[in-house]
PDB file of C-alpha atoms in Angstrom:
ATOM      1  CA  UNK A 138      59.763  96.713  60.430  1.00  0.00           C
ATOM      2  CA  UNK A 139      55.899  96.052  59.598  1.00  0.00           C
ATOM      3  CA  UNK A 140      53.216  94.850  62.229  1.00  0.00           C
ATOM      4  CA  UNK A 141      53.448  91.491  60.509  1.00  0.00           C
ATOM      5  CA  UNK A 142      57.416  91.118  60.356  1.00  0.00           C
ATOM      6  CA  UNK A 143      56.944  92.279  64.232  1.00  0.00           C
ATOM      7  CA  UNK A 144      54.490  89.582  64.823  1.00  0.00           C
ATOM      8  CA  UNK A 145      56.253  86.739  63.126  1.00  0.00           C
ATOM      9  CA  UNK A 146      59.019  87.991  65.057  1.00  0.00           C
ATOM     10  CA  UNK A 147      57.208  87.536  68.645  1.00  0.00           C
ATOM     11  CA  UNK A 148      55.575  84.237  67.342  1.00  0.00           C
ATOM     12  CA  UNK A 149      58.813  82.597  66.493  1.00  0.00           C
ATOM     13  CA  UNK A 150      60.115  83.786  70.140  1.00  0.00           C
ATOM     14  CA  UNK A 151      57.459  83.073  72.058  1.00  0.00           C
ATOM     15  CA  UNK A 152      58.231  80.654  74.328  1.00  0.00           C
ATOM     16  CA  UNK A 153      61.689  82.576  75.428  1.00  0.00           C
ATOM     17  CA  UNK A 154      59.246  85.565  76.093  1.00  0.00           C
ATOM     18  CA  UNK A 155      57.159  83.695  77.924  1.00  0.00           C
ATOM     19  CA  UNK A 156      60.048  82.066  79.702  1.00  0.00           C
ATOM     20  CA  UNK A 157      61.440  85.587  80.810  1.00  0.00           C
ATOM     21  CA  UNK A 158      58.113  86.521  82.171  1.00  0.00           C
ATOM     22  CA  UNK A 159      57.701  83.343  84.307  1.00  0.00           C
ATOM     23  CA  UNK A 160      61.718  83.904  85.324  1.00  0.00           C
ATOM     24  CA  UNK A 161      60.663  87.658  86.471  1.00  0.00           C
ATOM     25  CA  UNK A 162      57.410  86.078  88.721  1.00  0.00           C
ATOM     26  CA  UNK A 163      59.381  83.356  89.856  1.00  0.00           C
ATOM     27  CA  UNK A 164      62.127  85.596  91.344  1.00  0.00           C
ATOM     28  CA  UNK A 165      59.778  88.356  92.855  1.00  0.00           C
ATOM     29  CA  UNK A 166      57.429  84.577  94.307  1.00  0.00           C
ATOM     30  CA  UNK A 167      60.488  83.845  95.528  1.00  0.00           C
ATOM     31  CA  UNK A 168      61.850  86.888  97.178  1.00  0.00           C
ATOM     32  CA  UNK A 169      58.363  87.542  98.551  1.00  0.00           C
ATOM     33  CA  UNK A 170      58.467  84.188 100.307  1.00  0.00           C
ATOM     34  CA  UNK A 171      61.904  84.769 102.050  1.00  0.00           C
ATOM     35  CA  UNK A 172      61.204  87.817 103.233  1.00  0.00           C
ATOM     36  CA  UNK A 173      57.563  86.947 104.805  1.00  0.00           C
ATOM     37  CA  UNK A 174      58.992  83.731 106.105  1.00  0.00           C
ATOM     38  CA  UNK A 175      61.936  85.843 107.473  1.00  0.00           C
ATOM     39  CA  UNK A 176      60.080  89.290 108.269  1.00  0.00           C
ATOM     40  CA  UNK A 177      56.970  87.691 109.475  1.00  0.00           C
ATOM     41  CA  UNK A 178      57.536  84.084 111.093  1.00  0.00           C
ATOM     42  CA  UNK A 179      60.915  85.007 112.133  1.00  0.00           C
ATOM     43  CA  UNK A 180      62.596  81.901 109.967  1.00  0.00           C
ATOM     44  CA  UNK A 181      66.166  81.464 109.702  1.00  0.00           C
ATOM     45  CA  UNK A 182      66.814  83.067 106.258  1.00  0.00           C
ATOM     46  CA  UNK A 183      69.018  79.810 104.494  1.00  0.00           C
ATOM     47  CA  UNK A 184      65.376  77.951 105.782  1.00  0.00           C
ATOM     48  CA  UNK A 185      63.629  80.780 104.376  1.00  0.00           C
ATOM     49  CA  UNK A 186      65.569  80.661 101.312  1.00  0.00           C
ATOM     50  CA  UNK A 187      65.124  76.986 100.937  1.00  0.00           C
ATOM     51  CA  UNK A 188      61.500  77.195 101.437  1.00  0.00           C
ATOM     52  CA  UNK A 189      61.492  79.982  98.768  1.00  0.00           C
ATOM     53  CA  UNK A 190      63.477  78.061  96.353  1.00  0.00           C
ATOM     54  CA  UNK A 191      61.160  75.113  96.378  1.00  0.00           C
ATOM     55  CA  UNK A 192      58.012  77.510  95.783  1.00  0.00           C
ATOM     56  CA  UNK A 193      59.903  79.235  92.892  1.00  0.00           C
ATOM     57  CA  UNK A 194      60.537  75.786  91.476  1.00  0.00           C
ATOM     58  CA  UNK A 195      57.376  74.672  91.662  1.00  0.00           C
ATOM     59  CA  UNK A 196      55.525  77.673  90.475  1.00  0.00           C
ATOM     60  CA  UNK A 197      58.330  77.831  87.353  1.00  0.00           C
ATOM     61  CA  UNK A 198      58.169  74.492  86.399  1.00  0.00           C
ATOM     62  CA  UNK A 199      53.867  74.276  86.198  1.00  0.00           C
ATOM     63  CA  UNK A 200      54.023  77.636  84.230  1.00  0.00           C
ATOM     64  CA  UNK A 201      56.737  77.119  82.247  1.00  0.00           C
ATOM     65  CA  UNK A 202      55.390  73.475  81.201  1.00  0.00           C
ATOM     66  CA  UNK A 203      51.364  75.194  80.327  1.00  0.00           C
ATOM     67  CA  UNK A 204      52.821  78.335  78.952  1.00  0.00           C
ATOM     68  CA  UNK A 205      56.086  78.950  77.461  1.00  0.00           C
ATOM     69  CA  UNK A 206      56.636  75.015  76.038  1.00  0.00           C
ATOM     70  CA  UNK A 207      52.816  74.067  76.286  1.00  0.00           C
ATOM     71  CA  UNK A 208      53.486  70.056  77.376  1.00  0.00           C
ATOM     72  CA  UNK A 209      52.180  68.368  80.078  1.00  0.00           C
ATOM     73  CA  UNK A 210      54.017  67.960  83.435  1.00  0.00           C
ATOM     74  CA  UNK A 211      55.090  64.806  84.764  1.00  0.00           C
ATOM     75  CA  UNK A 212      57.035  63.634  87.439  1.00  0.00           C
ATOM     76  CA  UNK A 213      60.252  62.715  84.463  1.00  0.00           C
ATOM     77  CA  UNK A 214      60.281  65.688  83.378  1.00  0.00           C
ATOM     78  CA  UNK A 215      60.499  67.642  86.816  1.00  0.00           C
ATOM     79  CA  UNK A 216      63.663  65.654  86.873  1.00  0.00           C
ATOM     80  CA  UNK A 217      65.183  67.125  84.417  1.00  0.00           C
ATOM     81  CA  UNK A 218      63.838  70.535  85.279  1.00  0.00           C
ATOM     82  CA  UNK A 219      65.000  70.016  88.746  1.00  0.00           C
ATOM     83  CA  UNK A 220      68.233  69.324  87.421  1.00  0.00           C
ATOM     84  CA  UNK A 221      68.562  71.940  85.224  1.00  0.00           C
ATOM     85  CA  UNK A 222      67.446  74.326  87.995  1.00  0.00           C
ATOM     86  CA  UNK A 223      70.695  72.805  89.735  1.00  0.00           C
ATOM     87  CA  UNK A 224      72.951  73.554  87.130  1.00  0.00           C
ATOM     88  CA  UNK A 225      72.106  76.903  86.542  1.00  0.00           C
ATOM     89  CA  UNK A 226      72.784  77.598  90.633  1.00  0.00           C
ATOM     90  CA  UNK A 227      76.121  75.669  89.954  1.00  0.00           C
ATOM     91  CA  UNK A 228      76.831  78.154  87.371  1.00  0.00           C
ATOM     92  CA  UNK A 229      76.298  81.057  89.492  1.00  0.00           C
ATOM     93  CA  UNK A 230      78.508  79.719  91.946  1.00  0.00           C
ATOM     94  CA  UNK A 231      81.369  79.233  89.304  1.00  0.00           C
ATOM     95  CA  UNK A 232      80.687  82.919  88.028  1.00  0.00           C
ATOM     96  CA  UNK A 233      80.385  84.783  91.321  1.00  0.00           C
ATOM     97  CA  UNK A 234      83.205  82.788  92.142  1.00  0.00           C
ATOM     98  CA  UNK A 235      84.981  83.468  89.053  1.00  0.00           C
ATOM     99  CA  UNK A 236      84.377  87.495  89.627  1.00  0.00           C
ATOM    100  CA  UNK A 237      85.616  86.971  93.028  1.00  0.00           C
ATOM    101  CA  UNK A 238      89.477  85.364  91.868  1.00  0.00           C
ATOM    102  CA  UNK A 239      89.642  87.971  89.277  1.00  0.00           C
ATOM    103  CA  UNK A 240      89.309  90.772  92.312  1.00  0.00           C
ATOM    104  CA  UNK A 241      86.371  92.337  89.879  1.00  0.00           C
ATOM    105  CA  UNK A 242      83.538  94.122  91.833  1.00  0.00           C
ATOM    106  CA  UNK A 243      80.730  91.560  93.214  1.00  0.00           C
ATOM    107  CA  UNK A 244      78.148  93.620  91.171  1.00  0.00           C
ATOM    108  CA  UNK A 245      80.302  92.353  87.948  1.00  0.00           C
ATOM    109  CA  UNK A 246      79.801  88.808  88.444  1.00  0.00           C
ATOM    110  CA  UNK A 247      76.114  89.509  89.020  1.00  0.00           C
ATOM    111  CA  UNK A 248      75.686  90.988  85.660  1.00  0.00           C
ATOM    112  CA  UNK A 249      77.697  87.865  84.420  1.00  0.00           C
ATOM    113  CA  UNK A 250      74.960  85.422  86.343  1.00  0.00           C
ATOM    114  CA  UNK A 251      72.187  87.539  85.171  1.00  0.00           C
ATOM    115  CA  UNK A 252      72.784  87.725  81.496  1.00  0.00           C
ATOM    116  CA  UNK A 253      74.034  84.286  81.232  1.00  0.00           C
ATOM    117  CA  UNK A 254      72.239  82.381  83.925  1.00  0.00           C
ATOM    118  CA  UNK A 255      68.513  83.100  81.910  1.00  0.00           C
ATOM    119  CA  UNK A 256      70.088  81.900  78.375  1.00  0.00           C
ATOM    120  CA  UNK A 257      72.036  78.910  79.413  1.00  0.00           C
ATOM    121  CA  UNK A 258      68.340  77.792  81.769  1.00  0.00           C
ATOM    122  CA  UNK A 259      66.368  78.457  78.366  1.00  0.00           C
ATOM    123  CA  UNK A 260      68.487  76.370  76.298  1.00  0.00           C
ATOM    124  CA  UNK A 261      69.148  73.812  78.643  1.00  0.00           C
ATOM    125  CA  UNK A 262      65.087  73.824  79.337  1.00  0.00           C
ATOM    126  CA  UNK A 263      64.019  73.955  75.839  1.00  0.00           C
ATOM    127  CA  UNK A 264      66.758  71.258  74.541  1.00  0.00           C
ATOM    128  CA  UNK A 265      66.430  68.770  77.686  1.00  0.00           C
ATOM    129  CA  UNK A 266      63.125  69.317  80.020  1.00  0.00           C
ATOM    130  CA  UNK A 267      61.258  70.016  77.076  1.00  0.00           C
ATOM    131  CA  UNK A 268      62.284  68.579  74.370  1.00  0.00           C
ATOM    132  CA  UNK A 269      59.719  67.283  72.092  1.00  0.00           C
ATOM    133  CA  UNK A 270      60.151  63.186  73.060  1.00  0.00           C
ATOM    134  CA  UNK A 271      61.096  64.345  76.714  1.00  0.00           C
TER     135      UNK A 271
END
């Protein structure tokens, strides 16, 4: 594949690239809160986790509305991105939950919420939150 064909490539996917990079900050901005709210305040962790969550969504929803679908936030569309962000934890429920009827290994329905949790938030993201008229 030539430099061009590899940069037409990355230009066309762009905004999913840029979406997996905010998804990677966003979990280690979240993790870091929970465990400094835990380690270091001594918080209950479903508070901390709560408290983490609503950094994360915060922090994903400005970056992922500047850089990976470069639109302007608004209180509408944090609906919808708030909503989507509640699907996509309804889905990992269903799929660790799913793992866990089949008797599979918990680590199983992890992989399942990791590779399909990121792709159905994308599309859901790019054809709803941030959808051109949006």
């Amino acid at each position: 594949m030539s430099a061009l064909a590899i940069k037409r490539q990355l230009a066309q996917h762009r905004a999913l690239l840029v979406f997996a990079l905010i998804g990677v900050l966003n979990t280690l901005l979240h993790s870091a809160a929970v465990v400094g709210l835990v380690e270091r305040l001594h918080a209950h962790p479903v508070a901390a986790n709560v408290a983490g969550f609503a950094l994360a969504n915060t922090f994903s929803y400005f970056a992922n509305c500047r850089l990976a679908f470069r639109q302007s936030p608004s209180w509408n569309r944090y609906r919808k991105f708030l909503a989507v962000s509640l699907v996509s934890l309804v889905l990992t429920v269903l799929l660790s939950a799913l793992a866990e009827a089949l008797h599979w290994h918990y680590l199983a329905g992890l992989g399942m919420v990791l590779v399909c949790g990121p792709v159905l938030s994308f599309i859901l993201h790019k054809t709803v939150t941030f959808r051109a008229s949006a």
